[in-house]
CSV table of C-alpha atoms in Angstrom, one decimal:
chain,number,residue,atom,x,y,z
A,1,UNK,CA,0.1,-0.1,0.1
A,2,UNK,CA,1.4,3.2,-1.0
A,3,UNK,CA,0.0,5.7,1.6
A,4,UNK,CA,-1.7,5.4,4.7
A,5,UNK,CA,-2.7,8.2,6.9
A,6,UNK,CA,-0.4,9.2,9.6
A,7,UNK,CA,-1.0,7.6,13.1
A,8,UNK,CA,-0.8,9.7,16.3
A,9,UNK,CA,1.0,8.3,19.1
A,10,UNK,CA,0.0,10.6,21.8
A,11,UNK,CA,-3.8,11.1,22.8
A,12,UNK,CA,-4.2,14.3,24.5
A,13,UNK,CA,-6.5,14.8,27.4
A,14,UNK,CA,-9.0,17.1,25.4
A,15,UNK,CA,-11.6,15.8,23.2
A,16,UNK,CA,-10.1,14.5,20.0
A,17,UNK,CA,-12.3,15.2,16.8
A,18,UNK,CA,-9.8,13.7,14.0
A,19,UNK,CA,-12.3,11.2,13.0
A,20,UNK,CA,-15.1,13.2,13.0
A,21,UNK,CA,-18.0,11.4,11.2
A,22,UNK,CA,-18.9,13.0,7.8
A,23,UNK,CA,-16.6,13.7,4.7
A,24,UNK,CA,-15.5,17.2,3.8
A,25,UNK,CA,-17.7,17.8,0.8
A,26,UNK,CA,-14.9,20.4,-0.6
A,27,UNK,CA,-13.0,17.0,-1.3
A,28,UNK,CA,-15.5,16.5,-4.3
A,29,UNK,CA,-15.5,20.2,-5.3
A,30,UNK,CA,-11.9,20.3,-5.6
A,31,UNK,CA,-11.8,17.1,-7.5
A,32,UNK,CA,-14.1,18.9,-9.8
A,33,UNK,CA,-11.9,22.0,-10.3
A,34,UNK,CA,-8.7,20.2,-10.4
A,35,UNK,CA,-9.9,17.5,-12.7
A,36,UNK,CA,-10.9,20.1,-15.1
A,37,UNK,CA,-7.6,22.0,-15.3
A,38,UNK,CA,-4.1,20.9,-16.2
A,39,UNK,CA,-2.7,23.9,-14.4
A,40,UNK,CA,-1.2,24.3,-10.9
A,41,UNK,CA,-3.5,26.2,-8.6
A,42,UNK,CA,-2.5,28.3,-5.4
A,43,UNK,CA,-4.7,27.7,-2.4
A,44,UNK,CA,-6.1,31.4,-2.5
A,45,UNK,CA,-7.1,30.7,-6.0
A,46,UNK,CA,-9.1,27.5,-4.8
A,47,UNK,CA,-10.7,29.5,-2.4
A,48,UNK,CA,-12.1,32.2,-4.4
A,49,UNK,CA,-12.9,29.5,-7.2
A,50,UNK,CA,-15.0,27.7,-4.6
A,51,UNK,CA,-16.4,31.1,-3.1
A,52,UNK,CA,-17.5,32.1,-6.4
A,53,UNK,CA,-19.5,28.5,-6.8
A,54,UNK,CA,-21.2,29.5,-3.4
A,55,UNK,CA,-19.6,26.7,-2.0
A,56,UNK,CA,-17.2,28.5,0.7
A,57,UNK,CA,-18.4,31.2,2.8
A,58,UNK,CA,-17.1,33.5,5.8
A,59,UNK,CA,-16.4,31.3,8.6
A,60,UNK,CA,-15.3,34.0,11.3
A,61,UNK,CA,-15.9,37.5,11.7
A,62,UNK,CA,-12.2,38.1,12.6
A,63,UNK,CA,-10.5,38.5,8.9
A,64,UNK,CA,-7.3,36.5,10.1
A,65,UNK,CA,-9.4,33.8,11.9
A,66,UNK,CA,-11.4,33.5,8.6
A,67,UNK,CA,-8.8,33.0,6.4
A,68,UNK,CA,-7.1,30.5,8.8
A,69,UNK,CA,-10.2,28.6,8.6
A,70,UNK,CA,-10.4,28.7,4.7
A,71,UNK,CA,-6.9,27.5,4.5
A,72,UNK,CA,-7.5,24.6,7.2
A,73,UNK,CA,-10.8,23.3,5.4
A,74,UNK,CA,-9.0,23.3,2.0
A,75,UNK,CA,-5.7,21.8,3.1
A,76,UNK,CA,-7.8,19.1,5.1
A,77,UNK,CA,-10.1,18.1,2.0
A,78,UNK,CA,-6.6,18.2,-0.3
A,79,UNK,CA,-4.9,15.7,1.9
A,80,UNK,CA,-7.9,13.5,1.9
A,81,UNK,CA,-8.3,13.6,-1.9
A,82,UNK,CA,-4.6,12.9,-2.2
A,83,UNK,CA,-5.1,9.5,0.0
A,84,UNK,CA,-8.4,8.9,-2.3
A,85,UNK,CA,-6.5,9.2,-5.5
A,86,UNK,CA,-3.7,7.0,-4.7
A,87,UNK,CA,-2.3,4.7,-6.2
A,88,UNK,CA,-3.5,5.6,-9.5
A,89,UNK,CA,-3.0,9.3,-9.5
A,90,UNK,CA,-0.8,11.9,-7.6
A,91,UNK,CA,-2.2,15.1,-6.0
A,92,UNK,CA,0.5,17.6,-5.4
A,93,UNK,CA,-0.5,19.6,-2.3
A,94,UNK,CA,1.7,22.5,-1.8
A,95,UNK,CA,0.2,25.9,-0.8
A,96,UNK,CA,1.4,27.4,-4.1
A,97,UNK,CA,1.4,24.3,-6.4
A,98,UNK,CA,-1.6,22.2,-6.3
A,99,UNK,CA,-2.4,19.7,-9.0
A,100,UNK,CA,-3.4,16.3,-10.0
A,101,UNK,CA,-0.8,14.3,-11.8
A,102,UNK,CA,-1.8,11.4,-13.9
A,103,UNK,CA,1.3,9.7,-13.2
A,104,UNK,CA,2.4,8.8,-9.7
A,105,UNK,CA,6.2,9.6,-9.2
A,106,UNK,CA,8.7,6.8,-8.3
A,107,UNK,CA,9.7,8.6,-5.1
A,108,UNK,CA,6.0,8.9,-3.7
A,109,UNK,CA,6.9,7.4,-0.5
A,110,UNK,CA,9.3,10.1,-0.2
A,111,UNK,CA,7.2,12.8,-1.0
A,112,UNK,CA,4.4,11.5,1.5
A,113,UNK,CA,7.2,11.4,4.3
A,114,UNK,CA,8.3,14.8,4.0
A,115,UNK,CA,4.8,16.3,4.2
A,116,UNK,CA,3.8,13.7,7.1
A,117,UNK,CA,3.8,16.4,9.9
A,118,UNK,CA,1.9,18.9,7.5
A,119,UNK,CA,-0.5,15.9,6.7
A,120,UNK,CA,-1.1,15.2,10.3
A,121,UNK,CA,-1.6,18.9,11.3
A,122,UNK,CA,-4.7,19.3,8.9
A,123,UNK,CA,-6.1,16.2,9.3
A,124,UNK,CA,-6.7,16.6,12.9
A,125,UNK,CA,-9.9,18.7,13.5
A,126,UNK,CA,-8.6,19.7,16.8
A,127,UNK,CA,-6.4,22.2,14.9
A,128,UNK,CA,-9.3,23.7,13.9
A,129,UNK,CA,-9.7,25.3,17.5
A,130,UNK,CA,-13.3,24.1,18.1
A,131,UNK,CA,-15.4,21.2,19.4
A,132,UNK,CA,-16.7,18.2,17.7
A,133,UNK,CA,-20.2,19.4,17.6
A,134,UNK,CA,-19.0,22.6,16.0
A,135,UNK,CA,-17.1,20.6,13.2
A,136,UNK,CA,-20.3,18.4,12.8
A,137,UNK,CA,-22.5,21.6,12.2
A,138,UNK,CA,-19.6,23.2,9.8
A,139,UNK,CA,-19.6,20.0,7.8
A,140,UNK,CA,-23.2,19.6,7.6
A,141,UNK,CA,-23.7,23.3,6.5
A,142,UNK,CA,-21.1,22.4,3.6
A,143,UNK,CA,-23.0,19.3,2.9
A,144,UNK,CA,-26.3,21.4,2.8
A,145,UNK,CA,-24.5,23.9,0.2
A,146,UNK,CA,-23.1,20.9,-2.0
A,147,UNK,CA,-26.5,19.0,-2.0
A,148,UNK,CA,-27.9,22.3,-3.5
A,149,UNK,CA,-25.0,22.6,-5.8
A,150,UNK,CA,-25.0,19.0,-7.5
A,151,UNK,CA,-28.8,18.9,-7.4
A,152,UNK,CA,-29.3,16.0,-4.4
A,153,UNK,CA,-32.9,14.6,-3.7
A,154,UNK,CA,-34.0,16.2,-0.2
A,155,UNK,CA,-35.5,13.2,0.8
A,156,UNK,CA,-32.9,10.5,2.2
A,157,UNK,CA,-33.3,7.1,0.9
A,158,UNK,CA,-34.0,4.4,3.5
A,159,UNK,CA,-31.1,2.4,5.0
A,160,UNK,CA,-31.7,-0.7,2.9
A,161,UNK,CA,-31.9,1.1,-0.5
A,162,UNK,CA,-28.8,3.1,0.6
A,163,UNK,CA,-26.8,-0.1,1.2
A,164,UNK,CA,-27.8,-1.6,-1.8
A,165,UNK,CA,-26.4,1.5,-3.5
A,166,UNK,CA,-23.2,0.9,-1.8
A,167,UNK,CA,-23.3,-2.9,-2.9
A,168,UNK,CA,-23.2,-3.8,0.8
A,169,UNK,CA,-25.6,-5.7,3.2
A,170,UNK,CA,-26.9,-5.3,6.8
A,171,UNK,CA,-23.8,-6.8,8.0
A,172,UNK,CA,-21.5,-3.9,6.7
A,173,UNK,CA,-19.2,-2.2,9.3
A,174,UNK,CA,-18.8,1.5,9.7
A,175,UNK,CA,-15.5,0.9,8.0
A,176,UNK,CA,-16.7,-1.0,5.0
A,177,UNK,CA,-19.7,1.9,4.5
A,178,UNK,CA,-17.0,4.7,4.7
A,179,UNK,CA,-14.7,2.7,2.1
A,180,UNK,CA,-17.0,1.8,-0.1
A,181,UNK,CA,-18.5,5.6,-0.1
A,182,UNK,CA,-14.9,6.9,-1.3
A,183,UNK,CA,-14.8,4.1,-3.6
A,184,UNK,CA,-18.0,4.8,-5.2
A,185,UNK,CA,-17.9,8.6,-5.0
A,186,UNK,CA,-14.4,8.7,-6.9
A,187,UNK,CA,-15.7,6.0,-9.6
A,188,UNK,CA,-18.7,8.0,-10.6
A,189,UNK,CA,-17.7,11.5,-10.1
A,190,UNK,CA,-18.6,13.1,-13.3
A,191,UNK,CA,-15.2,14.6,-13.8
A,192,UNK,CA,-13.7,11.2,-13.7
A,193,UNK,CA,-13.1,9.5,-17.2
A,194,UNK,CA,-15.8,7.2,-16.8
A,195,UNK,CA,-17.8,9.1,-14.4
A,196,UNK,CA,-21.6,9.4,-14.3
A,197,UNK,CA,-23.3,12.5,-12.7
A,198,UNK,CA,-26.7,10.5,-12.0
A,199,UNK,CA,-24.8,7.7,-10.4
A,200,UNK,CA,-22.5,10.2,-8.4
A,201,UNK,CA,-25.7,12.1,-7.2
A,202,UNK,CA,-27.1,8.6,-6.1
A,203,UNK,CA,-24.4,7.5,-4.1
A,204,UNK,CA,-24.3,10.9,-2.3
A,205,UNK,CA,-27.8,10.6,-1.6
A,206,UNK,CA,-27.0,7.0,0.0
A,207,UNK,CA,-24.1,8.5,2.0
A,208,UNK,CA,-26.4,11.2,3.6
A,209,UNK,CA,-28.4,8.3,5.1
A,210,UNK,CA,-25.5,6.2,5.8
A,211,UNK,CA,-23.0,8.5,7.2
A,212,UNK,CA,-24.1,8.9,10.8
A,213,UNK,CA,-23.5,4.9,10.9
A,214,UNK,CA,-19.8,5.4,9.5
């Protein structure tokens, strides 16, 4: 396996929100932007693009805090997407050079190790400086915007139908659900070579029903 999230050896006494349920929906918005362009992006240009699409709003009244939180959300999503795309594609995550490459570099393991501290920081929601409930509310708000953006059905599927979309049965574990969600979302994302917008929306609707169990 080329890449696994870094494990945190020391568990702080404060509540950990690293494994907050629910994906950062900016993952899929960023995939659309990056997949549609061969250019290298800067983090603030990506923020402006998502803001123009109505997917990224003001997060704090303090301008400095707002800038930090926007940057955190974007970097969190980028490092998550980097893992999802491996081993077939390489997403370079540098603040001033963000780009998807069709070929994975031969020294990918070295590159991953070089960024391990930065990746660990941005994948830990504690560094967003807020509580687990606030993070959940934030992601729910982003999902609401994203649902409108891609035209999701507001009526949730029942669990049985959602599991069938995920090609799983009632014995599926939380890990199975999350793994299958990411696999199918990436497979059917409309900006992928064999993507299908209708199937992608269906998978997103199924995820909305199953994510609390994942």
